[in-house]
mmCIF file of C-alpha atoms in Angstrom:
data_model
loop_
_atom_site.group_PDB
_atom_site.id
_atom_site.type_symbol
_atom_site.label_atom_id
_atom_site.label_comp_id
_atom_site.label_asym_id
_atom_site.label_seq_id
_atom_site.Cartn_x
_atom_site.Cartn_y
_atom_site.Cartn_z
ATOM 1 C CA MET A 24 -27.176 -1.790 16.315
ATOM 2 C CA THR A 25 -26.719 1.493 16.220
ATOM 3 C CA THR A 26 -26.799 3.173 18.923
ATOM 4 C CA ASN A 27 -25.698 6.951 17.278
ATOM 5 C CA PRO A 28 -23.813 8.091 19.868
ATOM 6 C CA ASN A 29 -24.111 11.405 21.314
ATOM 7 C CA GLY A 30 -21.304 13.842 21.744
ATOM 8 C CA ASN A 31 -18.282 15.103 19.962
ATOM 9 C CA ASN A 32 -15.315 13.870 21.772
ATOM 10 C CA ALA A 33 -12.696 11.224 20.995
ATOM 11 C CA ALA A 34 -10.723 8.350 22.556
ATOM 12 C CA LEU A 35 -8.013 6.133 21.934
ATOM 13 C CA VAL A 36 -8.958 2.879 22.192
ATOM 14 C CA VAL A 37 -5.794 -0.148 21.796
ATOM 15 C CA VAL A 38 -6.582 -3.277 21.681
ATOM 16 C CA ASP A 39 -5.018 -6.253 22.630
ATOM 17 C CA MET A 40 -1.202 -5.072 22.945
ATOM 18 C CA GLN A 41 -0.725 -7.790 25.183
ATOM 19 C CA VAL A 42 2.513 -10.087 25.805
ATOM 20 C CA GLY A 43 0.748 -13.352 24.691
ATOM 21 C CA VAL A 44 -1.299 -11.570 21.332
ATOM 22 C CA LEU A 45 2.240 -10.055 20.189
ATOM 23 C CA ALA A 46 4.550 -12.830 20.714
ATOM 24 C CA ASN A 47 4.961 -14.112 17.030
ATOM 25 C CA ALA A 48 3.169 -10.692 15.754
ATOM 26 C CA TRP A 49 4.666 -8.817 12.876
ATOM 27 C CA ASP A 50 6.680 -5.707 13.551
ATOM 28 C CA THR A 51 6.151 -5.472 17.204
ATOM 29 C CA ALA A 52 8.396 -3.129 18.451
ATOM 30 C CA ARG A 53 8.003 -0.603 15.829
ATOM 31 C CA ILE A 54 4.096 -1.241 16.022
ATOM 32 C CA ALA A 55 4.526 -1.119 20.680
ATOM 33 C CA ASN A 56 6.245 2.313 20.076
ATOM 34 C CA ASN A 57 3.681 3.903 18.010
ATOM 35 C CA VAL A 58 0.838 2.479 19.984
ATOM 36 C CA ALA A 59 3.196 4.294 22.736
ATOM 37 C CA LEU A 60 3.261 7.785 20.508
ATOM 38 C CA ALA A 61 -0.433 7.482 20.454
ATOM 39 C CA VAL A 62 -1.045 6.844 23.575
ATOM 40 C CA SER A 63 1.339 10.218 24.796
ATOM 41 C CA ARG A 64 -0.335 12.429 21.996
ATOM 42 C CA ALA A 65 -3.905 11.383 24.342
ATOM 43 C CA ARG A 66 -2.615 12.259 27.248
ATOM 44 C CA ALA A 67 -1.276 15.249 25.980
ATOM 45 C CA GLU A 68 -4.714 16.725 24.106
ATOM 46 C CA GLY A 69 -6.848 15.289 26.785
ATOM 47 C CA VAL A 70 -8.411 12.585 25.729
ATOM 48 C CA PRO A 71 -9.340 9.477 27.045
ATOM 49 C CA VAL A 72 -7.124 6.197 26.893
ATOM 50 C CA ILE A 73 -9.154 3.006 26.772
ATOM 51 C CA TRP A 74 -7.375 -0.353 27.234
ATOM 52 C CA VAL A 75 -9.038 -3.493 26.407
ATOM 53 C CA GLN A 76 -7.355 -6.852 27.373
ATOM 54 C CA HIS A 77 -8.390 -9.960 26.050
ATOM 55 C CA SER A 78 -8.729 -13.166 27.955
ATOM 56 C CA ASP A 79 -9.068 -16.462 27.375
ATOM 57 C CA GLU A 80 -7.791 -19.975 28.101
ATOM 58 C CA GLU A 81 -4.676 -19.156 26.515
ATOM 59 C CA LEU A 82 -4.358 -15.822 27.904
ATOM 60 C CA GLN A 83 -5.639 -16.530 31.670
ATOM 61 C CA GLN A 84 -6.431 -12.874 33.235
ATOM 62 C CA ASN A 85 -3.282 -11.510 35.126
ATOM 63 C CA SER A 86 -1.132 -14.352 33.651
ATOM 64 C CA THR A 87 2.458 -12.814 32.415
ATOM 65 C CA LEU A 88 1.160 -13.339 28.519
ATOM 66 C CA TRP A 89 -2.288 -11.587 29.762
ATOM 67 C CA GLN A 90 -0.199 -8.394 30.461
ATOM 68 C CA LEU A 91 0.572 -5.225 28.188
ATOM 69 C CA VAL A 92 3.769 -5.370 26.365
ATOM 70 C CA PRO A 93 6.404 -3.329 28.618
ATOM 71 C CA GLU A 94 6.174 -0.411 25.886
ATOM 72 C CA LEU A 95 2.907 0.391 27.366
ATOM 73 C CA GLU A 96 1.874 1.208 30.636
ATOM 74 C CA PRO A 97 -2.284 2.577 31.745
ATOM 75 C CA VAL A 98 -2.307 5.425 34.108
ATOM 76 C CA GLU A 99 -4.749 4.727 37.231
ATOM 77 C CA SER A 100 -7.021 7.205 36.255
ATOM 78 C CA GLU A 101 -7.328 5.241 32.272
ATOM 79 C CA ILE A 102 -10.374 2.741 31.870
ATOM 80 C CA ARG A 103 -9.225 -0.675 31.271
ATOM 81 C CA ILE A 104 -11.845 -3.398 29.957
ATOM 82 C CA ASN A 105 -11.376 -6.978 30.187
ATOM 83 C CA LYS A 106 -12.670 -9.352 26.858
ATOM 84 C CA HIS A 107 -13.765 -12.312 25.712
ATOM 85 C CA PHE A 108 -14.361 -12.124 21.954
ATOM 86 C CA ASN A 109 -12.735 -10.646 18.782
ATOM 87 C CA SER A 110 -15.178 -7.270 19.062
ATOM 88 C CA SER A 111 -14.191 -4.973 22.458
ATOM 89 C CA PHE A 112 -18.160 -4.263 22.129
ATOM 90 C CA GLU A 113 -19.165 -7.718 22.235
ATOM 91 C CA GLN A 114 -20.322 -8.383 25.940
ATOM 92 C CA THR A 115 -18.542 -5.217 27.452
ATOM 93 C CA GLU A 116 -18.893 -2.421 29.363
ATOM 94 C CA LEU A 117 -17.265 -0.699 26.245
ATOM 95 C CA GLU A 118 -19.759 1.099 24.559
ATOM 96 C CA THR A 119 -21.453 2.396 28.068
ATOM 97 C CA VAL A 120 -18.120 4.053 28.811
ATOM 98 C CA LEU A 121 -17.847 5.438 26.030
ATOM 99 C CA GLN A 122 -21.138 6.858 25.885
ATOM 100 C CA GLY A 123 -20.258 8.320 29.261
ATOM 101 C CA LEU A 124 -17.798 9.901 28.006
ATOM 102 C CA GLY A 125 -19.666 11.684 25.271
ATOM 103 C CA VAL A 126 -17.480 9.480 22.260
ATOM 104 C CA ALA A 127 -18.682 9.731 19.197
ATOM 105 C CA HIS A 128 -15.261 9.144 17.502
ATOM 106 C CA LEU A 129 -13.175 6.289 18.191
ATOM 107 C CA VAL A 130 -9.380 6.264 17.253
ATOM 108 C CA LEU A 131 -7.902 2.347 17.479
ATOM 109 C CA ALA A 132 -4.722 0.587 17.431
ATOM 110 C CA GLY A 133 -3.732 -2.651 18.909
ATOM 111 C CA ALA A 134 -3.547 -6.200 17.878
ATOM 112 C CA ALA A 135 -4.722 -8.311 16.244
ATOM 113 C CA SER A 136 -5.206 -6.707 12.677
ATOM 114 C CA ASN A 137 -7.202 -9.161 11.183
ATOM 115 C CA TRP A 138 -9.256 -10.601 14.298
ATOM 116 C CA CYS A 139 -9.707 -7.719 17.023
ATOM 117 C CA ILE A 140 -8.985 -4.698 15.737
ATOM 118 C CA ARG A 141 -10.923 -5.934 12.416
ATOM 119 C CA ALA A 142 -14.042 -6.668 14.687
ATOM 120 C CA THR A 143 -13.894 -3.436 16.933
ATOM 121 C CA ALA A 144 -13.003 -1.675 14.122
ATOM 122 C CA HIS A 145 -16.852 -2.555 12.024
ATOM 123 C CA ALA A 146 -18.334 -3.134 15.434
ATOM 124 C CA ALA A 147 -18.334 1.277 15.819
ATOM 125 C CA LEU A 148 -19.046 1.853 12.356
ATOM 126 C CA GLU A 149 -22.241 -0.360 13.137
ATOM 127 C CA ARG A 150 -22.999 1.617 16.028
ATOM 128 C CA GLY A 151 -23.045 5.003 14.526
ATOM 129 C CA TYR A 152 -19.291 6.186 15.547
ATOM 130 C CA ASP A 153 -16.608 7.948 13.589
ATOM 131 C CA LEU A 154 -13.508 5.660 13.615
ATOM 132 C CA THR A 155 -9.676 6.581 12.969
ATOM 133 C CA LEU A 156 -6.948 3.583 12.820
ATOM 134 C CA ILE A 157 -3.831 3.985 13.125
ATOM 135 C CA SER A 158 -2.307 2.612 10.235
ATOM 136 C CA ASP A 159 0.901 2.003 12.005
ATOM 137 C CA GLY A 160 -0.274 1.398 15.058
ATOM 138 C CA HIS A 161 -1.786 -2.710 14.308
ATOM 139 C CA THR A 162 -0.252 -5.568 13.791
ATOM 140 C CA THR A 163 -0.983 -9.705 13.297
ATOM 141 C CA GLU A 164 0.949 -12.770 12.785
ATOM 142 C CA SER A 165 1.161 -14.068 9.501
ATOM 143 C CA ILE A 166 -1.415 -17.169 8.641
ATOM 144 C CA GLU A 167 -0.183 -20.047 6.762
ATOM 145 C CA PHE A 168 -3.478 -22.766 5.349
ATOM 146 C CA GLU A 169 -2.872 -26.575 5.505
ATOM 147 C CA ASP A 170 -2.121 -26.251 1.785
ATOM 148 C CA GLY A 171 0.428 -24.322 2.225
ATOM 149 C CA THR A 172 -0.114 -21.053 1.223
ATOM 150 C CA VAL A 173 1.269 -17.751 3.328
ATOM 151 C CA ILE A 174 -0.779 -14.350 3.911
ATOM 152 C CA GLU A 175 1.781 -12.385 5.302
ATOM 153 C CA ALA A 176 0.998 -10.418 8.379
ATOM 154 C CA ALA A 177 2.519 -6.893 6.174
ATOM 155 C CA THR A 178 -0.286 -7.783 3.594
ATOM 156 C CA ILE A 179 -3.489 -8.765 6.219
ATOM 157 C CA ILE A 180 -2.003 -5.135 7.573
ATOM 158 C CA LYS A 181 -1.957 -3.000 4.722
ATOM 159 C CA GLU A 182 -5.591 -4.760 3.252
ATOM 160 C CA LEU A 183 -6.804 -3.450 6.395
ATOM 161 C CA ASN A 184 -5.903 -0.365 6.187
ATOM 162 C CA VAL A 185 -6.873 0.262 2.256
ATOM 163 C CA ALA A 186 -10.891 -1.110 3.980
ATOM 164 C CA MET A 187 -10.723 1.700 6.637
ATOM 165 C CA ASN A 188 -10.146 4.259 3.792
ATOM 166 C CA TRP A 189 -12.679 2.797 1.670
ATOM 167 C CA LEU A 190 -15.759 1.710 3.856
ATOM 168 C CA GLU A 191 -18.164 4.084 3.534
ATOM 169 C CA TYR A 192 -21.356 4.176 6.245
ATOM 170 C CA SER A 193 -24.661 6.716 6.140
ATOM 171 C CA LYS A 194 -23.402 10.042 8.695
ATOM 172 C CA ARG A 195 -19.908 8.073 9.839
ATOM 173 C CA LYS A 196 -16.269 9.484 8.904
ATOM 174 C CA ASN A 197 -13.531 6.587 8.601
ATOM 175 C CA THR A 198 -9.941 6.500 7.569
ATOM 176 C CA THR A 199 -6.632 5.987 8.339
ATOM 177 C CA VAL A 200 -3.799 7.968 9.687
ATOM 178 C CA THR A 201 0.298 7.563 10.536
ATOM 179 C CA ALA A 202 1.255 7.512 14.424
ATOM 180 C CA GLN A 203 3.511 10.212 13.877
ATOM 181 C CA ALA A 204 0.256 12.182 12.384
ATOM 182 C CA LEU A 205 -2.166 11.849 14.921
ATOM 183 C CA ALA A 206 -3.896 15.045 16.084
ATOM 184 C CA PHE A 207 -7.396 14.281 17.894
ATOM 185 C CA ASN A 208 -8.100 18.298 18.179
ATOM 186 C CA ALA A 209 -7.541 18.806 14.164
#
């Protein structure tokens, strides 16, 4: 489903940087600080910041685990979206919000890299948005399989960064950038 966004604005979408999601995630303090840097830069450049929070049986809305980590605090004017599925677009008002803001370029950060960040990135690209993933602004947990095989979180993160640089979509741009190098109006 492609919507071909109208406009040329950017927005920073911060996904699931919640206490319960990050409880066992890799390098949480550094990632949270990098996301905070991206938020600060977005605000300084007048770029909308959209906060997405997951809720389900384990992350009940308004519970302690559902709250954003202390390093991140939305200001009252910033949009908050609640979701129940991996993709931040699935059965939420995100697309309507983006269209209302004239957004064509999403800058994405948050958790979990292999679930909600990946699903949101693909959904954005499939809808016609350009996408920049903050390469040091997303995290996840390692995965251990029944046979004892482990895929380390750092490897999952690295793989998603590679994918977001190499995927190709018609008439869309996708890339990664570090939080330090992020410039919305460059």
